[in-house]
Coordinates of C-alpha atoms and ligand atoms in Angstrom, one line a residue:
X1 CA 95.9 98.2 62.3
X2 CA 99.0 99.8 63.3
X3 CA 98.2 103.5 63.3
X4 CA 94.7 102.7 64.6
X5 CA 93.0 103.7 61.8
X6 CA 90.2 101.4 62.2
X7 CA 88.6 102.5 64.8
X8 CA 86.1 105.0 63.7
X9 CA 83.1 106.5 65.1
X10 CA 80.8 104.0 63.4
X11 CA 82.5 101.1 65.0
X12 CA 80.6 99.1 67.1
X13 CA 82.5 98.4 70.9
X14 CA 82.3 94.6 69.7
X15 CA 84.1 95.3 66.6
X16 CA 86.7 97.6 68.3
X17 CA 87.4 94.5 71.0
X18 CA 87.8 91.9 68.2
X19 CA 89.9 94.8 66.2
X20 CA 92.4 96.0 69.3
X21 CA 92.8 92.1 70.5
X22 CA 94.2 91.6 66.7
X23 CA 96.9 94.5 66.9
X24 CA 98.1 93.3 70.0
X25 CA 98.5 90.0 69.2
X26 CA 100.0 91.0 66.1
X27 CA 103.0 92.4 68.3
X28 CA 103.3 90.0 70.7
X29 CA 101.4 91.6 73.7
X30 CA 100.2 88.4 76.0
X31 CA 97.6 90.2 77.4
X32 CA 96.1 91.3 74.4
X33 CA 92.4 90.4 74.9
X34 CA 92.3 91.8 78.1
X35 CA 94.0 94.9 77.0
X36 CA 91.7 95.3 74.2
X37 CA 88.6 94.9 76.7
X38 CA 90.4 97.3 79.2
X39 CA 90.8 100.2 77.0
X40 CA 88.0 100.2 74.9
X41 CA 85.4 100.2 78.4
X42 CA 87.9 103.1 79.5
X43 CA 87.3 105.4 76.4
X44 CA 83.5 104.3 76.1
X45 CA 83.1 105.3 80.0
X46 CA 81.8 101.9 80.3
X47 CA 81.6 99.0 82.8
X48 CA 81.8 95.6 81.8
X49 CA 77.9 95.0 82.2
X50 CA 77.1 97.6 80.2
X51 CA 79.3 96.5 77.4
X52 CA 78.1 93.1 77.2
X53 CA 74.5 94.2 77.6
X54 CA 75.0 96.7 74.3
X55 CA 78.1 94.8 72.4
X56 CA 76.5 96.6 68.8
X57 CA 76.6 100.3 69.7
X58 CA 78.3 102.3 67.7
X59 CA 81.4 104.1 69.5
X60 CA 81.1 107.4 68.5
X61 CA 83.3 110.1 68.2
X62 CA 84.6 111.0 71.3
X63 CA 85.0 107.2 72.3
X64 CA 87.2 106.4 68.9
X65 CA 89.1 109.7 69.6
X66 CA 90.3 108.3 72.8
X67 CA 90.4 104.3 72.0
X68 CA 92.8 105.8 69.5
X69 CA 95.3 107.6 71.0
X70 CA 94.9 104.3 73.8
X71 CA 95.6 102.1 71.3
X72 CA 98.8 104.4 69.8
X73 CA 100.3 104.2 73.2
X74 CA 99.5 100.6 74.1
X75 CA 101.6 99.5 70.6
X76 CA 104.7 101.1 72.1
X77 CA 104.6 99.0 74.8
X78 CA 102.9 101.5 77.2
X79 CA 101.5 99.4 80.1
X80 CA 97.5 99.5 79.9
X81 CA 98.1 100.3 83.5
X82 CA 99.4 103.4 82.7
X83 CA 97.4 104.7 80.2
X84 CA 94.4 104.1 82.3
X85 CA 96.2 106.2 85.0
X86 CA 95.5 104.1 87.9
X87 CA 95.5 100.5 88.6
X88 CA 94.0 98.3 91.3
X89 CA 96.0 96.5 94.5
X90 CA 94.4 94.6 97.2
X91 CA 91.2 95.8 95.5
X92 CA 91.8 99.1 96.4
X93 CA 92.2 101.8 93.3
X94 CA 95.7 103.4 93.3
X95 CA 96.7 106.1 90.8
X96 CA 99.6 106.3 88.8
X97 CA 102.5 108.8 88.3
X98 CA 105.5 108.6 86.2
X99 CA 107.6 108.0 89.2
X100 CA 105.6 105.3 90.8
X101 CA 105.9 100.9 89.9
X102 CA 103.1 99.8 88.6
X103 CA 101.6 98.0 91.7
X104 CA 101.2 94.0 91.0
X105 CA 99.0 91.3 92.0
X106 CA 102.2 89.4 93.6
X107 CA 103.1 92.2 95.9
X108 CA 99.5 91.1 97.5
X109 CA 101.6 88.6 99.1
X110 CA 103.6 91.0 101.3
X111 CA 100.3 92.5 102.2
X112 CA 99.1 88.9 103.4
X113 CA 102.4 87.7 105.2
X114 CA 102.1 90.7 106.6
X115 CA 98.6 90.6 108.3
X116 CA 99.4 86.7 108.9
X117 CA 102.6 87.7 111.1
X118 CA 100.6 90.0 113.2
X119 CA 97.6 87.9 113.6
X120 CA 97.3 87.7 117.6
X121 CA 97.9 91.9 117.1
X122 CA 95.7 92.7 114.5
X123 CA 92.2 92.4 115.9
X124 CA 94.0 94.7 118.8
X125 CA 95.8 97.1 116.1
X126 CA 95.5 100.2 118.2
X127 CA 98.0 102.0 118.3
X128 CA 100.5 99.3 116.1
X129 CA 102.9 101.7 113.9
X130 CA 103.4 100.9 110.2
X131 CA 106.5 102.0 108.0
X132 CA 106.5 101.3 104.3
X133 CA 109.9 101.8 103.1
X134 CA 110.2 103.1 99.3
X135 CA 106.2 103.4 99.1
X136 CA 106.1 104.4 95.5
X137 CA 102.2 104.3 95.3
X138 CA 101.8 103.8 98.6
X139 CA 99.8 100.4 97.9
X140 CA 101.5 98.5 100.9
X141 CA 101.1 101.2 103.7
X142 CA 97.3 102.1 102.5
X143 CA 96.3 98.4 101.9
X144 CA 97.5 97.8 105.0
X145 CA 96.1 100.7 106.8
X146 CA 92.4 99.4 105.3
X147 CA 93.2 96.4 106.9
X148 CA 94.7 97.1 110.6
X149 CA 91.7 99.9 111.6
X150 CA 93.3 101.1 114.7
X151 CA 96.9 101.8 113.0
X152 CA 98.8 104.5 111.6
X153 CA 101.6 104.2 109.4
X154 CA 104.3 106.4 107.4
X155 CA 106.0 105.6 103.8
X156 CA 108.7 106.7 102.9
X157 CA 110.7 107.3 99.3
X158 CA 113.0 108.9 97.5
X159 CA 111.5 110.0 94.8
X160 CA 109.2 113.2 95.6
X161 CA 106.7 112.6 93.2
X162 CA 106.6 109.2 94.9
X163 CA 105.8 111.0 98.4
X164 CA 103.1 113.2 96.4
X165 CA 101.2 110.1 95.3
X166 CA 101.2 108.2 97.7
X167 CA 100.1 110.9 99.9
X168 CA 97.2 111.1 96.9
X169 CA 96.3 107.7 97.4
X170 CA 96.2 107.3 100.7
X171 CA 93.4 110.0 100.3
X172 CA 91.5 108.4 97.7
X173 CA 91.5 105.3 99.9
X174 CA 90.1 107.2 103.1
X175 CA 93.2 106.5 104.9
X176 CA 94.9 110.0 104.8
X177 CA 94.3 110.3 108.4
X178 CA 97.0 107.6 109.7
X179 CA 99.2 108.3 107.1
X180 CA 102.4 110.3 106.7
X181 CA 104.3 110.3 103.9
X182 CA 108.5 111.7 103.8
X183 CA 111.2 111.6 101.2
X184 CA 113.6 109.7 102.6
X185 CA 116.9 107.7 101.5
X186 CA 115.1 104.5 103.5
X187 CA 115.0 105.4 106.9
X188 CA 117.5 108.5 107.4
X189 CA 114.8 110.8 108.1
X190 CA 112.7 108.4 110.2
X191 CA 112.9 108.7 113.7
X192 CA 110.9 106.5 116.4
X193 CA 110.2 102.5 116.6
X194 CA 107.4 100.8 114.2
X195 CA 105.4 97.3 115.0
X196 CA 105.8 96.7 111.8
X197 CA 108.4 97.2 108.7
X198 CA 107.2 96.8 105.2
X199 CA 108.8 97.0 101.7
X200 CA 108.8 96.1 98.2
X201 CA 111.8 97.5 97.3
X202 CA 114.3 97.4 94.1
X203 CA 115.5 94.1 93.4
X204 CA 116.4 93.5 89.6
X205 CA 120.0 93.2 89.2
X206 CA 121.2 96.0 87.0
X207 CA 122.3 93.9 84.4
X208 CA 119.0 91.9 84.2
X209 CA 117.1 94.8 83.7
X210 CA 118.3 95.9 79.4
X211 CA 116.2 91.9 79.3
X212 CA 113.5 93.0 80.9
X213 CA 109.5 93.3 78.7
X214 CA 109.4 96.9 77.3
X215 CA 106.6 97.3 79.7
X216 CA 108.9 97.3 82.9
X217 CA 112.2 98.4 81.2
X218 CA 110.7 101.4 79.4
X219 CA 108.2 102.7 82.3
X220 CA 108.4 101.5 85.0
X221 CA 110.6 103.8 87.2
X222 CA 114.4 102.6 86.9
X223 CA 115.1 103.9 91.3
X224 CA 112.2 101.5 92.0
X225 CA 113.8 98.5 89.7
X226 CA 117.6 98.5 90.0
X227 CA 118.8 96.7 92.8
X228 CA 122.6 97.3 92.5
X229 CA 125.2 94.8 90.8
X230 CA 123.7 91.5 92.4
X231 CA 120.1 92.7 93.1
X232 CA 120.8 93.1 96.8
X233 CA 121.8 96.6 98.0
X234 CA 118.5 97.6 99.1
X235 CA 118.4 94.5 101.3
X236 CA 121.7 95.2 103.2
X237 CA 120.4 99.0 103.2
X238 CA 117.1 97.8 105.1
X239 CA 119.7 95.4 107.4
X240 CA 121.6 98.2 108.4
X241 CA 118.6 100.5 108.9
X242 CA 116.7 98.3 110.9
X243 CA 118.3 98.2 114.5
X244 CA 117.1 101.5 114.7
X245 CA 113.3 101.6 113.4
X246 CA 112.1 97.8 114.7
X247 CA 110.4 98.1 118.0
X248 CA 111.8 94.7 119.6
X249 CA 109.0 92.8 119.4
X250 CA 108.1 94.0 115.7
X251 CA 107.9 92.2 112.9
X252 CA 109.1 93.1 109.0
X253 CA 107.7 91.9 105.3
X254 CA 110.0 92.1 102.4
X255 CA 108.9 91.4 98.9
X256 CA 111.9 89.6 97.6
X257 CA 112.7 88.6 93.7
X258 CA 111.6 85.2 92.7
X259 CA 115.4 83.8 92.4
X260 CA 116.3 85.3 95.9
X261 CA 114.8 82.7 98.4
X262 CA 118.1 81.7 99.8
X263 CA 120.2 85.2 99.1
X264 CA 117.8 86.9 100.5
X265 CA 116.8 85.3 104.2
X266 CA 121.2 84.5 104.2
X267 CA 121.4 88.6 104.7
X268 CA 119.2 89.0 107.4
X269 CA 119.9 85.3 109.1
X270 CA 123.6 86.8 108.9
X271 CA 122.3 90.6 111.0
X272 CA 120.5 88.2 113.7
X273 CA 117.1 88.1 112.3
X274 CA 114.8 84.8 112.3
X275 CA 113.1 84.6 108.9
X276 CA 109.9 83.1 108.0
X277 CA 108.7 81.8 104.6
X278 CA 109.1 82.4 101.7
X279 CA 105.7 82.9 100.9
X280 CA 104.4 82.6 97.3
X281 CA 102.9 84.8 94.8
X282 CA 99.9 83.8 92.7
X283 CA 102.9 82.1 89.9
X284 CA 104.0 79.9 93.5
X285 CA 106.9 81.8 93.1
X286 CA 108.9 82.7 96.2
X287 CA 107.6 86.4 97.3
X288 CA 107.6 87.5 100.4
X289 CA 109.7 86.8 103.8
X290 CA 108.6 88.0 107.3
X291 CA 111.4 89.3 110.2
X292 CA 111.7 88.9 113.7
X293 CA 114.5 89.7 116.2
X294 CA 116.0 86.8 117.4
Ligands
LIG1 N1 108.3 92.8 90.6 C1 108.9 93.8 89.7 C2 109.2 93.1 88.4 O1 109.5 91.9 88.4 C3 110.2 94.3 90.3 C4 109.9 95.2 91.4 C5 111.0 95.5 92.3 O2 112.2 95.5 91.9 N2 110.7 95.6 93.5 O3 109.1 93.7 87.4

C-alpha cells in the first residue's frame, strides 16, 4: 500500500487501521499500530471512544483525503508527532513547529527531579523564578509553570521560531502570564538570578547523529540535537553561564544523554557544583541530574 491507494472513501475506519498498521510494518516503523490508530482518529476527527463504538463506518471522502496524504508523509519517516502538529508532554498539549524537538515522554523526568528538588519550596512557590534554557517548545518551563502556581519563569532559545512557539504554547496552556520568552545564545541576554535552572539541551555527539532513526535525523531540528564533537559543549556552556543566573540557594535540572551519567555530573563536580541523581527515564535509563552550589 505504498502510495496509499487503499484507502478510499468506502473504507471502513477498521479496515483503514488494519490497512495503515500493515504499511508500516512493512517498512519497519515500531510504532506502527499506534501510528495507524493515531492518524486515522486524526483525519476522521475522532476520539478513541468514538472509534471503537463505530469501528464499520465508512470513512468518507474528506477523511481518506487526509488519512492519505497522513499516511504519504508517515512512509517517509515523518514523525506522527509531526504530522499531527502537536504532541502531548506532562499531559499538557504542545504544538509543533519546524524548529522545535519533538517533546518526549523521558524529558518528563527533568520535569519531576525538578519539582522533587524544590519540594520544601514548592507548596510556597511565590515568587520562585524559573529559566528554561533552549525551550524549543517550551514544554519544561510551561509544564513546570502548571505545576509551581505562584511562579514565573522565562525560556530562552536560539532559534526564533523556537521563541514564537513556545510563547504559543505557553498560551494554549494558560500560562502566558508568568512566562517570557527571549532568543538568546543560553543566557547572554538574561539578566537577574532564578530559583531554579532548567534544560534539555543538545546532547548527541555530532558524529552519532548520520546513525540516528530517520525520525530524529531527518526532523528533528539539527541546533536542538548536535552537541559538539563529544556531545558536551552545551554542558560546559550552561557551567560557564551559571555563576551568573543561579540565585545561591537555587537549584538546576539538566536532561543528560543516556551514556553521560559520569561525563556529565564530572563537568559540573569539576565548576563546584554538588550533583544529585541520575534520575531515570521510563527505559531506567540515566536522564536527568539536579545542581546545587556547594
Ligand atoms: N532525547 C533526544 C534523542 O535521543 C535528544 C535530545 C537532545 O539532544 N537534547 O533523540
Amino acid at each position: 500500500m505504498r502510495d496509499a491507494d487503499l484507502i478510499q472513501p468506502e473504507t471502513t475506519r477498521l479496515a483503514a487501521l488494519k490497512q495503515l498498521g500493515e504499511a508500516f510494518r512493512e517498512v519497519g516503523i515500531e510504532t506502527a499500530q499506534r501510528d495507524a490508530r493515531l492518524l486515522t482518529l486524526d483525519a476522521a476527527g475522532l476520539t478513541h471512544a468514538q472509534l471503537i463504538q463505530a469501528p464499520r463506518e465508512r470513512l468518507g471522502d474528506q477523511a481518506a483525503a487526509k488519512l492519505r496524504e497522513h499516511v504519504r508523509r508517515r512512509l517517509t519517516r515523518e514523525p506522527v508527532a509531526r504530522i499531527l502538529g502537536e504532541w502531548e508532554f506532562w499531559s499538557l498539549p504542545f504544538t509543533l513547529a519546524p524548529d522545535v524537538l519533538v517533546p518526549r515522554p523521558d524529558s518528563e523526568t527533568v520535569v519531576a527531579a525538578a519539582l522533587l528538588a524544590l519540594k520544601e519550596r514548592r507548596n510556597a512557590s511565590d515568587g520562585l523564578r524559573v529559566l528554561d534554557l533552549g525551550t524549543g517548545s517550551g514544554c519544561l518551563l510551561v509544564a513546570l509553570l502548571t505545576e509551581l502556581k505562584g511562579a514565573t519563569g522565562v525560556g530562552v532559545d536560539l532559534a526564533p521560531q523556537a521563541v514564537e512557539t513556545a510563547r504559543f504554547n505557553a498560551a494554549r496552556n494558560g500560562v502566558a502570564d508568568r512566562a517570557e520568552f527571549t532568543e538568546s545564545d543560553w543566557a547572554q541576554a538574561i539578566t537577574g538570578q532564578f530559583d531554579l535552572v532548567v534544560s534539555n539541551p543538545p546532547y548527541i555527539a555530532n558524529a552519532v547523529i548520520e546513525g540516528l532513526e530517520p525520525e530524529v535525523k531527518q526532523h528533528d531540528p539539527r541546533l536542538a540535537l548536535a552537541g559538539g564533537p563529544d556531545g558536551l559543549d552545551a554542558y560546559r556552556a550552561i557551567a560557564q553561564a551559571l555563576p551568573g543566573i543561579l540565585a545561591p540557594d537555587g537549584v538546576v535540572a539538566l536532561e543528560i544523554g543516556s551514556d553521560q551519567a559520569e561525563s556529565v555530573p564530572a563537568i559540573y563536580r569539576a565548576a563546584g557544583y554538588a550533583v544529585e541523581g541520575p534520575f531515570a527515564d521510563f527505559g531506567a535509563r540515566p536522564r536527568a541530574i539536579v545542581l546545587r552550589r556547594t
